[in-house]
Amino acid sequence: MIDRVHLRVPGVSLLLDTRDADVRVAHWGADLGQHGDRLDPAVLTASAAHSAFDEPAPVSLIPQPARAWRGTPGIAGDRLGRAFSSRLVLQDVSVERQDDAGSQRARLVLTDEASALRVDVELTLDATGLLLIDQRVTNTGDDVYAVAALDTTLPVPGQATESLDLTGRWAREKHPQRRRIDQGTWTRTGRHGRTGHDSTLVIAAGTPGFGWQHGEVWAVHLGWSGDHSSRVERAGDGQTVLAVGELLRPGEVELAPGETYVAPTAYAAYSAHGLDGVSSRFHEWLRSRDRHPSSPRPVVLNTWEAVYFNHDLTVLTQLADAAADLGVERFVLDDGWFLGRRNDTRGLGDWFVDPDVWPQGLTPLIDHVKGKGMQFGLWVEPEMINEDSDVAREHPEWIARPNGAGGRLSLPWRHQQVLDLVDPDAWDYVYARLDALLSEYPIDYLKWDQNRDQVELGHEGRASTHEQTLAVYRLLDALRAAHPGVEIESCSSGGARVDLGILQRTDRVWASDTNDALERQSIQRWTGLVLPPELVGSHVGPGTSHTTRRTHDLSFRAITALFGHFGIEWDVRTLTDAERSQLSAAIRFYKENRALLHSGRAVRIDRPDYTDAAYGTVSHDCSRAVFVYAALATSPNELPARLRFAGLDADRDYRVGLGLPLDPHAAEGRGVPPWLRAVADAGADGAPVVSGRALMQVGLPMPGLHPEHAVLLTVSAV
Ligand code: GLA
């Protein structure tokens, strides 16, 4: 058998050492070039293979105690207390080139006769540099094997001394946490039965002080919407690994003879150029998928913060008129349209249009919306059930109960329980209802919500988060197959289901229930570490945020929302003339620039002062860019540091202009640098032409903005 596998695309190499019937990652990181093919992994190995415990051994791709690893094992399980420790032996390795773009895939087969297991591993190094790892374990024995874990583990080199993960809560998702990597294990678990508000999008490690633009960074994401764990672990011998995997509860996955457990795909990105480089691999891979949304992302109006549950055809028709006048392209009717749903205590599960509120069904509204040239979207929450609903009264057995039929209910959350989608009858019912709605009405879009944690989720007395997650995926897949034109948004009390598992079957996420632009600055920045902006819903809310009571000028709200899939969540019937013209201008800018915003390379600038932020999108040919400079808080300095742009072509000249007029309140009584004053006063004629080198090395002075204000800059090669 071959003794090494070298997968390589520009910028990244993965060198596997396959000697001694084991698999070890000799190197995952910087591109080794052709030389990597000839590099003997033995040269990189600090010690011999696992011959004795008293000799430190290189960690295996699937770390096992039987391979001298004393950290967290990559595989765990048992047969009622027997065969609990496996020693996997490599049986087969094959490598294939996937496509002309250069993707390569290694397939590995490992078995253990004593514990009667076969593990298949596929490592795909995509042309974008993203590494996809798929693992599955098959029970080749003749009795039941209970799977406790099958994690994806990747070693990172010693120069990675700092870790990064994200956390959050409702309306404050995706906040970064940095730590020094010491010996021991830093584990982030998600036990919410859904991805979770606090789920870390990635577990990352990097060289000291790594930032958006600098440092070597290794990051791993798990594409899974159920329970999961992510960790960075430095063992006593100094080896450091990043690991992710589904978190399984006792008895949750038991394999009968011949059965297979398929672990969720893990996605791993290495970059020598900071977090932006990591991000770019995720973005480009997501964009290369056949089913990545390819049509211009329409301007959305969502009714939630405009009318909440008060559905009234006259009001909604007026709202649609006002939206259409502004240039909205998709009108989304949020919660409140189905049987008995006048508030959030009732109705979930009764997916019939409520005749009391909608005597002629949704047709009059949909006709009106379509007549105005807009798409129509509808909110649903198919995985949930209110105890106060007809369906719960008729089928109490469809409510998931931790300990099986007749047992106690789990605690409610927002007055709701989980519909047990592992029950085929419940699944068929909800599929049939959604299919009927999508067949009866010309619906273009579903906002698919999921509004509770599903802790202690059970089916027939067995933990069922794993099966429920797969049932949800099947439901989405089946509806998509039956209604291929319908787009679906993944919402989960805001951003509690943002992962690449759900995104394989949905078209965007709702990043957060907060439309507060200040909160959104951070939420969108960090959601954008993995997701490109076209997949991240981002709305202009009312002047005073409904979730935080902060008040922001429209310029800050609009500029913030432009860096996503832009929309509005505000009663636009009530706008002043000034607000209407300001919002229209933002919508025009979005429409003119969305092709760039949704295809360009995301750039985030490392600023010397945490009180401001700068970021942008640069076209791949470096000819155009849009940048934002935002003040997030008051600064200790009167003058902000110059904005040093990034991602441009050093050898070209650029004209720097304003994307939207400078908000007169934004820098009132404070410094507006002369170049910006000239642009604000004279438009394109006043715009300076500066070389890319000067923009990136020296930078331009920025205005001393009041906190929570921003300017939108355009950069075009001349
Ligand atoms: C959740 C969503 C909101 C809205 C409400 C409706 O909280 O995140 O955007 O759709 O449900 O009940």
XYZ file of C-alpha atoms and ligand atoms in Angstrom:
730
model
C 0.000 0.000 0.000
C 1.150 3.568 -0.614
C 2.893 5.207 2.312
C 1.661 8.774 1.773
C -1.096 10.826 0.219
C -0.493 14.396 -0.808
C -3.567 16.437 -1.688
C -2.753 19.912 -2.867
C -4.425 22.954 -4.355
C -2.895 26.409 -4.580
C -2.353 27.633 -1.033
C -3.053 24.399 0.829
C -1.473 20.983 1.238
C -2.647 17.959 3.137
C -0.024 15.285 3.594
C -1.168 12.001 5.067
C 1.222 9.464 6.434
C -0.245 6.024 5.730
C 2.596 3.842 6.926
C 2.131 1.130 9.548
C -1.506 0.536 8.559
C -2.582 3.784 10.209
C -3.407 7.284 8.950
C -1.792 10.391 10.412
C -1.860 13.958 9.219
C 1.807 14.782 8.685
C 0.914 18.281 7.505
C -2.228 20.341 6.956
C -1.422 23.927 6.083
C 0.857 25.834 3.745
C 1.155 24.635 0.171
C 4.143 22.292 -0.184
C 4.136 22.506 -3.955
C 5.190 19.531 -6.068
C 7.814 18.861 -3.465
C 5.078 17.558 -1.190
C 4.619 14.556 -3.478
C 8.190 13.492 -2.863
C 8.353 14.452 0.794
C 8.784 11.374 2.926
C 6.330 11.705 5.814
C 8.850 9.851 7.965
C 11.017 12.972 7.816
C 8.238 15.035 9.392
C 7.428 12.546 12.105
C 8.905 13.317 15.497
C 8.728 9.758 16.718
C 8.130 6.276 15.446
C 4.658 4.892 15.086
C 2.757 3.691 18.087
C 5.023 1.007 19.372
C 4.891 1.752 23.083
C 3.121 4.138 25.422
C 6.369 5.451 26.797
C 7.259 6.932 23.438
C 5.138 9.940 22.365
C 3.347 9.020 19.171
C 1.975 11.160 16.342
C -1.779 11.494 16.634
C -3.860 9.457 14.163
C -6.530 10.942 11.925
C -8.925 8.972 14.112
C -7.221 9.208 17.494
C -7.509 6.024 19.535
C -6.126 4.846 22.870
C -4.971 1.714 21.055
C -2.765 4.020 18.993
C -1.210 5.523 22.131
C -3.425 8.652 22.177
C -4.373 9.814 25.628
C -6.529 12.716 24.577
C -10.162 12.550 23.510
C -10.663 9.547 21.213
C -12.001 10.164 17.719
C -14.160 7.074 17.819
C -16.055 5.660 20.769
C -18.778 3.088 21.236
C -19.415 -0.358 22.593
C -21.402 -3.563 22.411
C -23.032 -3.536 25.820
C -19.694 -3.071 27.483
C -17.746 -5.275 25.109
C -15.449 -4.290 22.285
C -15.258 -0.744 23.599
C -11.744 -0.033 22.382
C -11.005 -0.327 18.704
C -7.723 -0.406 16.866
C -8.407 0.573 13.311
C -6.177 -0.865 10.638
C -5.865 0.782 7.248
C -7.026 -1.593 4.517
C -7.225 0.552 1.456
C -6.266 4.005 0.181
C -7.211 5.533 -3.128
C -6.799 9.020 -4.497
C -8.708 10.567 -7.331
C -8.829 13.888 -9.047
C -12.431 15.066 -8.912
C -12.756 17.608 -11.678
C -10.851 19.933 -13.961
C -10.853 22.622 -11.311
C -8.386 20.511 -9.385
C -10.370 19.051 -6.468
C -8.836 15.874 -5.145
C -10.240 13.171 -2.960
C -8.631 10.478 -0.846
C -10.705 7.512 0.248
C -9.569 5.438 3.166
C -10.965 2.208 4.498
C -10.082 1.135 8.012
C -11.319 -1.910 9.873
C -10.999 -3.524 13.236
C -11.765 -7.206 13.336
C -11.955 -7.477 17.094
C -14.566 -4.787 17.489
C -16.136 -5.660 14.099
C -16.118 -2.137 12.676
C -15.388 -0.623 9.325
C -14.705 3.083 9.056
C -14.746 4.879 5.715
C -13.135 8.285 5.472
C -13.276 10.624 2.500
C -11.080 13.698 2.456
C -11.866 16.079 -0.357
C -9.574 19.026 -0.894
C -11.692 21.314 -3.009
C -10.244 23.636 -5.612
C -11.190 26.514 -3.307
C -8.867 25.103 -0.647
C -11.698 23.972 1.603
C -11.135 20.485 2.991
C -14.283 18.373 3.426
C -14.109 15.341 5.680
C -16.789 12.666 5.592
C -16.631 9.690 7.913
C -18.918 6.769 8.501
C -18.764 3.690 10.666
C -20.384 0.365 9.803
C -21.151 -2.429 12.203
C -19.695 -5.565 10.615
C -20.447 -7.686 13.685
C -23.495 -9.752 14.490
C -24.820 -7.805 17.439
C -25.661 -4.194 18.181
C -22.913 -1.568 18.287
C -23.793 1.670 20.131
C -21.979 4.685 18.679
C -20.825 7.212 21.257
C -18.710 9.412 18.965
C -17.175 9.622 15.531
C -15.375 12.953 15.465
C -13.267 14.658 12.853
C -9.868 15.458 14.310
C -7.174 17.518 12.630
C -3.808 18.312 14.167
C -2.486 21.872 13.976
C 1.200 22.738 14.327
C 2.874 24.197 17.369
C 2.915 27.757 16.033
C -0.869 27.825 16.522
C -0.974 29.244 20.030
C -4.339 31.011 20.164
C -7.854 29.713 19.653
C -11.006 31.415 18.479
C -14.591 30.310 18.833
C -17.918 32.130 18.805
C -20.764 32.249 21.246
C -23.997 34.177 21.718
C -27.557 34.329 22.856
C -30.891 35.359 21.367
C -30.490 38.691 19.534
C -26.736 38.662 20.164
C -25.361 35.779 18.147
C -21.800 35.050 16.992
C -19.550 36.876 19.403
C -15.876 35.925 19.326
C -13.907 34.428 22.199
C -10.126 34.285 22.082
C -7.910 32.192 24.313
C -4.361 31.077 24.611
C -4.035 27.395 23.834
C -2.668 25.681 26.898
C -2.528 22.033 27.747
C -6.008 20.725 28.260
C -9.244 20.839 26.329
C -11.453 23.804 25.491
C -14.746 22.291 24.404
C -17.815 24.059 23.084
C -20.870 21.845 23.151
C -24.272 22.508 21.671
C -26.983 20.589 23.496
C -29.943 22.553 22.248
C -31.308 19.959 19.848
C -30.721 22.631 17.206
C -27.538 24.388 16.182
C -28.063 26.965 18.952
C -27.660 30.685 19.474
C -24.351 30.054 21.199
C -23.017 27.601 18.652
C -19.546 28.324 17.477
C -19.470 28.542 13.722
C -15.892 27.329 13.753
C -13.269 26.205 16.147
C -10.082 27.905 15.044
C -6.432 28.112 15.997
C -3.815 30.505 14.746
C -0.418 32.084 15.139
C -0.049 34.718 17.878
C -2.361 37.695 17.398
C -3.865 36.423 14.136
C -6.411 38.797 12.665
C -8.573 39.242 9.588
C -5.619 40.145 7.404
C -2.671 38.409 8.973
C -1.503 35.252 10.614
C -1.802 31.573 9.845
C -5.223 30.230 10.773
C -6.789 26.761 10.832
C -10.567 26.540 11.274
C -13.081 23.684 11.310
C -16.868 23.832 11.001
C -19.367 20.999 11.496
C -22.234 20.947 8.984
C -24.898 19.770 11.394
C -28.075 21.241 12.878
C -28.359 19.050 15.976
C -26.195 18.515 19.046
C -22.502 18.904 18.463
C -19.175 19.473 20.065
C -16.100 21.414 18.940
C -12.836 21.495 20.764
C -9.257 22.533 20.718
C -7.129 20.154 22.678
C -3.479 20.241 23.566
C -2.336 16.916 24.885
C 0.330 16.378 27.493
C 2.820 15.604 24.752
C 2.191 19.057 23.232
C 0.300 17.941 20.144
C -2.678 20.180 19.404
C -5.820 19.114 17.580
C -9.037 20.733 16.439
C -11.987 18.352 16.584
C -15.676 18.523 15.751
C -18.420 15.956 15.864
C -22.028 15.182 16.514
C -22.775 14.904 20.202
C -24.657 11.661 20.740
C -26.569 10.701 23.856
C -26.545 7.205 25.284
C -28.574 4.874 23.078
C -29.198 7.533 20.465
C -27.413 5.709 17.649
C -27.340 1.928 17.902
C -26.224 0.086 14.804
C -27.769 -3.290 14.056
C -25.514 -5.689 12.112
C -24.698 -4.137 8.749
C -25.945 -0.662 9.684
C -23.919 2.504 9.195
C -23.703 5.780 11.092
C -22.820 8.690 8.825
C -21.089 11.530 10.659
C -21.903 15.077 9.539
C -19.470 16.594 7.068
C -16.697 18.619 8.656
C -15.333 21.586 6.703
C -11.793 22.722 7.348
C -10.015 25.803 6.071
C -6.392 26.827 6.367
C -5.071 30.229 5.396
C -1.709 31.925 5.571
C -3.548 35.264 5.296
C -5.689 35.527 8.379
C -9.398 35.049 8.886
C -10.237 36.696 5.576
C -8.356 33.893 3.861
C -10.322 31.297 5.827
C -13.537 33.083 5.029
C -12.731 33.288 1.367
C -12.352 29.493 1.147
C -15.778 28.976 2.730
C -17.385 31.655 0.575
C -15.913 30.411 -2.674
C -16.813 26.818 -1.914
C -20.395 27.768 -1.034
C -20.617 29.836 -4.218
C -19.356 26.959 -6.331
C -22.283 24.710 -5.372
C -24.826 24.018 -8.102
C -27.636 25.139 -5.920
C -26.125 28.325 -4.573
C -28.668 31.095 -5.230
C -27.720 32.578 -8.564
C -30.478 35.104 -9.207
C -30.016 38.647 -7.866
C -31.045 38.564 -4.217
C -34.371 40.421 -4.146
C -35.052 43.287 -1.766
C -37.314 41.848 0.941
C -40.035 43.358 3.031
C -40.895 41.189 6.014
C -44.087 42.026 7.906
C -42.992 40.904 11.394
C -41.834 44.123 13.050
C -44.363 46.094 10.993
C -47.593 44.378 12.114
C -46.667 41.330 14.258
C -49.776 39.138 14.639
C -52.239 41.834 13.548
C -53.055 40.481 10.132
C -55.489 42.697 8.318
C -55.854 42.567 4.562
C -56.301 46.333 4.192
C -53.220 47.138 6.246
C -51.130 44.472 4.553
C -52.234 45.662 1.121
C -51.178 49.201 2.005
C -47.899 47.855 3.286
C -47.382 46.019 0.000
C -48.108 49.231 -1.922
C -45.627 51.234 0.133
C -43.056 48.469 -0.223
C -43.465 48.252 -3.986
C -43.099 52.042 -4.271
C -39.764 51.797 -2.488
C -38.511 49.122 -4.868
C -39.130 46.022 -2.745
C -39.089 42.780 -4.752
C -40.233 40.125 -2.274
C -43.029 40.554 0.264
C -42.934 38.064 3.148
C -46.003 37.462 5.319
C -44.702 36.474 8.731
C -46.316 34.628 11.639
C -50.067 34.989 12.297
C -51.861 33.702 9.169
C -52.890 30.182 10.213
C -55.686 28.724 12.304
C -56.126 30.395 15.688
C -52.756 32.139 15.545
C -53.572 35.506 17.107
C -50.584 35.369 19.436
C -47.729 33.009 20.173
C -49.637 30.701 22.519
C -51.735 28.872 19.945
C -52.020 27.344 16.544
C -48.618 25.872 15.648
C -49.330 22.696 13.724
C -52.643 23.857 12.252
C -51.236 24.791 8.863
C -54.514 25.976 7.351
C -55.169 29.584 6.416
C -57.392 31.032 9.159
C -60.788 31.833 7.613
C -61.608 34.306 10.411
C -58.729 36.560 9.397
C -58.467 35.539 5.775
C -62.059 34.838 4.641
C -60.951 34.545 1.020
C -57.727 32.785 1.839
C -54.374 34.349 1.029
C -55.307 34.869 -2.615
C -56.337 38.549 -2.388
C -53.046 39.493 -0.738
C -50.927 37.300 -2.997
C -52.674 38.645 -6.097
C -52.058 42.162 -4.895
C -48.397 41.488 -4.133
C -47.856 39.762 -7.473
C -49.769 42.523 -9.235
C -47.146 44.901 -7.909
C -44.441 42.745 -9.437
C -43.199 41.316 -6.131
C -42.604 37.730 -5.085
C -44.628 36.343 -2.209
C -43.124 34.638 0.823
C -44.768 32.932 3.784
C -43.617 32.146 7.337
C -43.946 28.587 8.638
C -42.663 26.700 11.651
C -43.233 23.084 10.611
C -41.285 21.327 13.361
C -43.387 22.702 16.197
C -46.751 22.217 17.797
C -48.746 24.197 20.339
C -50.642 22.158 22.895
C -53.449 24.593 22.130
C -53.984 23.495 18.520
C -56.410 21.183 16.754
C -53.604 18.910 15.667
C -52.368 18.461 19.252
C -55.888 17.714 20.426
C -56.357 15.128 17.677
C -52.848 13.659 17.846
C -51.341 14.178 21.274
C -49.041 11.262 20.420
C -47.263 13.467 17.869
C -45.794 15.674 20.569
C -42.246 14.525 21.276
C -41.953 13.266 24.861
C -38.591 12.511 26.436
C -39.646 9.173 27.879
C -42.061 7.949 25.252
C -45.818 7.739 24.827
C -47.810 8.792 27.891
C -44.707 10.201 29.595
C -44.228 13.755 30.766
C -43.792 16.640 28.367
C -40.596 18.581 28.152
C -40.775 22.144 29.527
C -42.468 24.462 27.036
C -40.570 27.257 25.306
C -42.560 30.106 23.820
C -45.579 27.967 24.779
C -44.608 25.336 22.240
C -43.552 21.724 22.010
C -41.700 19.766 19.348
C -43.586 17.788 16.738
C -42.068 14.313 16.715
C -40.970 14.129 13.094
C -39.424 10.718 13.691
C -43.043 9.505 13.817
C -43.826 8.825 10.141
C -47.467 9.869 10.559
C -46.527 13.255 12.004
C -43.929 13.722 9.252
C -46.488 12.778 6.553
C -49.027 15.186 8.023
C -46.740 18.183 8.037
C -45.331 17.342 4.615
C -48.859 17.084 3.215
C -49.870 20.451 4.719
C -46.836 22.299 3.369
C -47.139 20.581 0.007
C -50.815 21.593 -0.150
C -50.026 25.231 0.671
C -47.243 25.377 -1.895
C -49.512 23.749 -4.469
C -52.541 25.921 -3.756
C -50.766 29.273 -3.625
C -48.021 30.699 -5.869
C -45.554 30.968 -2.990
C -41.990 31.838 -3.969
C -40.353 31.685 -0.582
C -40.737 30.123 2.839
C -39.325 31.661 5.983
C -38.841 28.345 7.791
C -38.632 29.020 11.491
C -37.754 26.846 14.475
C -38.337 28.596 17.752
C -37.268 26.440 20.631
C -34.427 24.441 22.015
C -35.073 20.737 21.815
C -33.263 19.552 24.898
C -34.176 16.023 26.017
C -35.821 15.330 22.680
C -37.074 11.749 22.600
C -38.885 9.276 20.404
C -40.347 6.163 22.032
C -38.168 6.709 25.060
C -34.913 7.034 23.139
C -32.915 10.233 22.617
C -33.883 11.398 19.142
C -32.118 14.643 18.239
C -30.101 12.741 15.631
C -33.183 11.209 14.002
C -35.221 14.407 14.307
C -32.465 16.405 12.583
C -32.380 13.894 9.732
C -36.199 13.975 9.543
C -36.109 17.776 9.189
C -33.507 17.457 6.443
C -35.730 14.879 4.678
C -38.705 17.213 4.977
C -36.807 20.095 3.411
C -35.352 17.844 0.724
C -38.749 16.389 -0.180
C -40.424 19.795 -0.368
C -37.613 21.195 -2.467
C -37.850 18.266 -4.842
C -41.605 18.750 -5.185
C -41.391 22.559 -5.450
C -37.984 23.313 -6.908
C -38.708 26.981 -7.529
C -39.382 27.793 -3.879
C -36.578 29.399 -1.906
C -36.297 28.676 1.804
C -34.819 30.729 4.621
C -33.468 29.051 7.759
C -34.627 31.010 10.780
C -34.436 29.746 14.330
C -35.424 32.420 16.835
C -33.055 34.465 14.705
C -29.675 32.848 14.246
C -29.969 29.598 16.161
C -29.671 27.432 13.050
C -26.777 28.737 11.028
C -24.685 25.826 9.768
C -23.708 24.205 6.512
C -26.009 21.226 7.153
C -29.142 23.340 6.944
C -27.596 25.488 4.212
C -27.316 22.476 1.940
C -31.102 22.678 1.704
C -31.938 26.346 2.283
C -31.108 29.591 0.507
C -30.321 32.005 3.286
C -30.307 32.331 7.057
C -31.867 34.863 9.353
C -28.749 35.830 11.289
C -30.545 37.305 14.279
C -33.858 38.599 15.522
C -32.246 41.909 16.262
C -32.393 44.589 13.590
C -30.374 46.904 15.834
C -27.648 48.034 13.448
C -24.974 48.165 16.138
C -25.589 44.563 17.148
C -25.795 43.632 13.496
C -22.338 45.066 12.797
C -20.833 42.358 14.931
C -23.326 39.568 14.190
C -22.927 39.958 10.427
C -19.165 40.313 10.575
C -18.773 37.030 12.412
C -21.550 35.159 10.601
C -19.629 36.236 7.506
C -16.614 34.281 8.658
C -18.290 31.269 7.034
C -21.297 32.607 5.101
C -21.038 34.987 2.160
C -23.348 37.998 2.480
C -25.876 36.814 -0.098
C -26.845 34.022 2.324
C -27.367 36.299 5.321
C -30.690 38.115 5.684
C -30.167 41.668 6.845
C -33.028 44.109 7.323
C -33.504 47.801 7.989
C -35.656 47.962 11.103
C -37.541 50.847 12.734
C -35.631 53.863 14.102
C -35.825 52.526 17.634
C -34.904 48.867 17.709
C -37.622 46.560 19.014
C -35.079 44.266 20.614
C -32.733 46.755 22.322
C -34.595 50.123 22.346
C -31.494 51.753 20.827
C -32.253 54.487 18.306
C -30.208 54.854 15.135
C -30.252 57.192 12.185
C -31.471 55.601 8.987
C -28.070 56.028 7.335
C -26.439 53.659 9.838
C -29.304 51.158 9.625
C -29.264 51.139 5.835
C -25.479 50.963 5.422
C -25.361 48.089 7.893
C -28.120 46.161 6.106
C -26.472 46.587 2.692
C -23.820 43.990 3.517
C -26.181 41.048 3.400
C -29.302 39.930 1.603
C -30.949 43.313 2.010
C -34.466 43.823 3.278
C -36.773 45.915 5.410
C -38.690 45.020 8.537
C -40.509 48.219 9.346
C -43.957 49.678 8.794
C -42.997 51.559 5.657
C -46.459 53.149 5.455
C -45.319 55.532 8.182
C -42.114 56.909 6.622
C -41.503 60.626 6.361
C -40.625 61.943 2.908
C -37.006 62.275 3.955
C -36.910 58.675 5.184
C -38.569 57.448 2.019
C -36.038 59.117 -0.218
C -33.125 57.949 1.948
C -34.370 54.359 1.959
C -35.044 54.469 -1.794
C -31.481 55.631 -2.358
C -30.155 52.724 -0.293
C -32.309 50.299 -2.282
C -31.039 51.775 -5.550
C -27.473 51.411 -4.341
C -28.157 47.798 -3.349
C -29.653 46.939 -6.722
C -26.810 48.578 -8.604
C -24.145 46.930 -6.484
C -25.569 43.569 -5.410
C -23.757 41.728 -8.187
C -20.487 42.971 -6.669
C -21.561 42.668 -3.023
C -22.664 39.065 -3.598
C -19.732 37.816 -5.611
C -16.719 39.801 -4.427
C -14.110 38.927 -1.889
C -15.031 39.932 1.656
C -12.385 42.080 3.318
C -12.296 43.041 6.965
C -9.713 45.506 8.160
C -7.846 45.003 11.433
C -8.246 48.387 13.140
C -5.944 49.715 15.833
C -8.897 50.943 17.881
C -11.743 48.591 18.823
C -14.244 51.477 18.723
C -14.531 51.490 14.960
C -14.811 48.979 12.139
C -13.984 48.917 8.462
C -14.865 46.283 5.923
C -15.688 45.877 2.291
C -16.163 43.718 -0.740
C -13.678 43.746 -3.613
C -14.410 42.363 -7.066
C -12.206 39.433 -8.049
C -10.523 41.463 -10.774
C -9.822 44.208 -8.178
C -11.493 46.816 -10.380
C -14.289 47.772 -7.980
C -14.968 47.720 -4.292
C -17.416 48.972 -1.721
C -16.177 49.767 1.784
C -17.819 50.810 5.038
C -16.208 52.794 7.792
C -18.313 52.658 10.964
C -17.928 54.157 14.422
C -19.186 51.601 16.925
C -18.534 53.580 20.104
C -16.952 56.845 21.182
C -13.233 56.756 20.605
C -10.567 57.836 23.078
C -8.974 59.604 20.089
C -10.285 62.743 18.460
C -9.117 61.575 15.063
C -9.559 58.021 13.941
C -6.608 56.185 12.442
C -6.468 56.313 8.663
C -8.376 53.598 6.899
C -5.849 51.351 5.213
C -7.800 49.523 2.543
C -7.083 45.914 1.674
C -7.611 43.565 -1.222
C -6.995 46.169 -3.973
C -4.395 46.030 -6.731
C -1.336 47.980 -5.549
C -0.430 48.915 -9.109
C -3.721 50.451 -10.154
C -5.200 53.858 -9.483
C -8.606 54.148 -7.877
C -11.217 56.832 -7.511
C -12.746 56.868 -4.035
C -16.279 58.181 -3.776
C -19.334 58.052 -1.571
C -21.858 55.258 -2.119
C -24.588 57.139 -0.268
C -24.623 60.807 0.687
C -22.750 61.637 3.876
C -25.344 61.810 6.647
C -25.092 65.423 7.911
C -25.656 64.162 11.472
C -22.932 61.542 11.267
C -19.985 63.862 11.745
C -21.688 67.116 12.763
C -19.235 69.428 14.506
C -16.479 66.879 14.096
C -13.747 66.474 11.547
C -14.589 65.590 7.988
C -11.276 65.285 6.121
C -10.883 67.581 3.104
C -10.944 64.758 0.538
C -14.258 63.527 1.884
C -15.680 67.029 2.132
C -14.782 67.531 -1.546
C -16.521 64.289 -2.512
C -19.561 65.162 -0.403
C -19.780 68.615 -2.001
C -18.816 67.899 -5.600
C -19.687 64.221 -6.082
C -17.569 62.252 -8.552
C -15.825 65.451 -9.661
C -14.416 65.887 -6.191
C -13.351 62.262 -5.795
C -9.602 61.831 -5.416
C -7.636 59.331 -7.485
C -5.190 57.391 -5.347
C -3.006 54.408 -6.118
C -3.946 51.049 -4.659
C -0.540 50.999 -3.015
C -1.181 54.291 -1.197
C -4.716 53.241 -0.240
C -3.414 50.027 1.274
C -0.095 51.167 2.723
C -0.938 54.689 3.865
C -4.713 54.827 3.882
C -7.163 57.700 3.844
C -8.169 59.828 6.818
C -11.656 59.053 8.056
C -14.224 61.413 9.532
C -14.598 61.599 13.290
C -18.038 60.031 13.292
C -20.476 60.126 16.134
C -20.846 56.665 17.589
C -23.159 54.312 15.709
C -22.793 56.073 12.401
C -21.145 54.971 9.181
C -20.005 56.095 5.762
C -20.278 54.047 2.595
C -17.373 54.361 0.157
C -17.015 53.225 -3.421
C -13.637 52.445 -4.905
C -13.300 52.131 -8.692
C -10.204 51.585 -10.798
C -9.631 54.379 -13.295
C -39.157 34.117 15.450
C -38.414 34.715 14.281
C -38.933 36.095 13.990
C -40.418 36.018 13.706
C -41.138 35.332 14.846
C -42.569 35.052 14.503
O -38.874 34.795 16.629
O -37.046 34.681 14.514
O -38.252 36.684 12.909
O -40.618 35.316 12.499
O -40.539 34.102 15.187
O -43.247 34.444 15.529
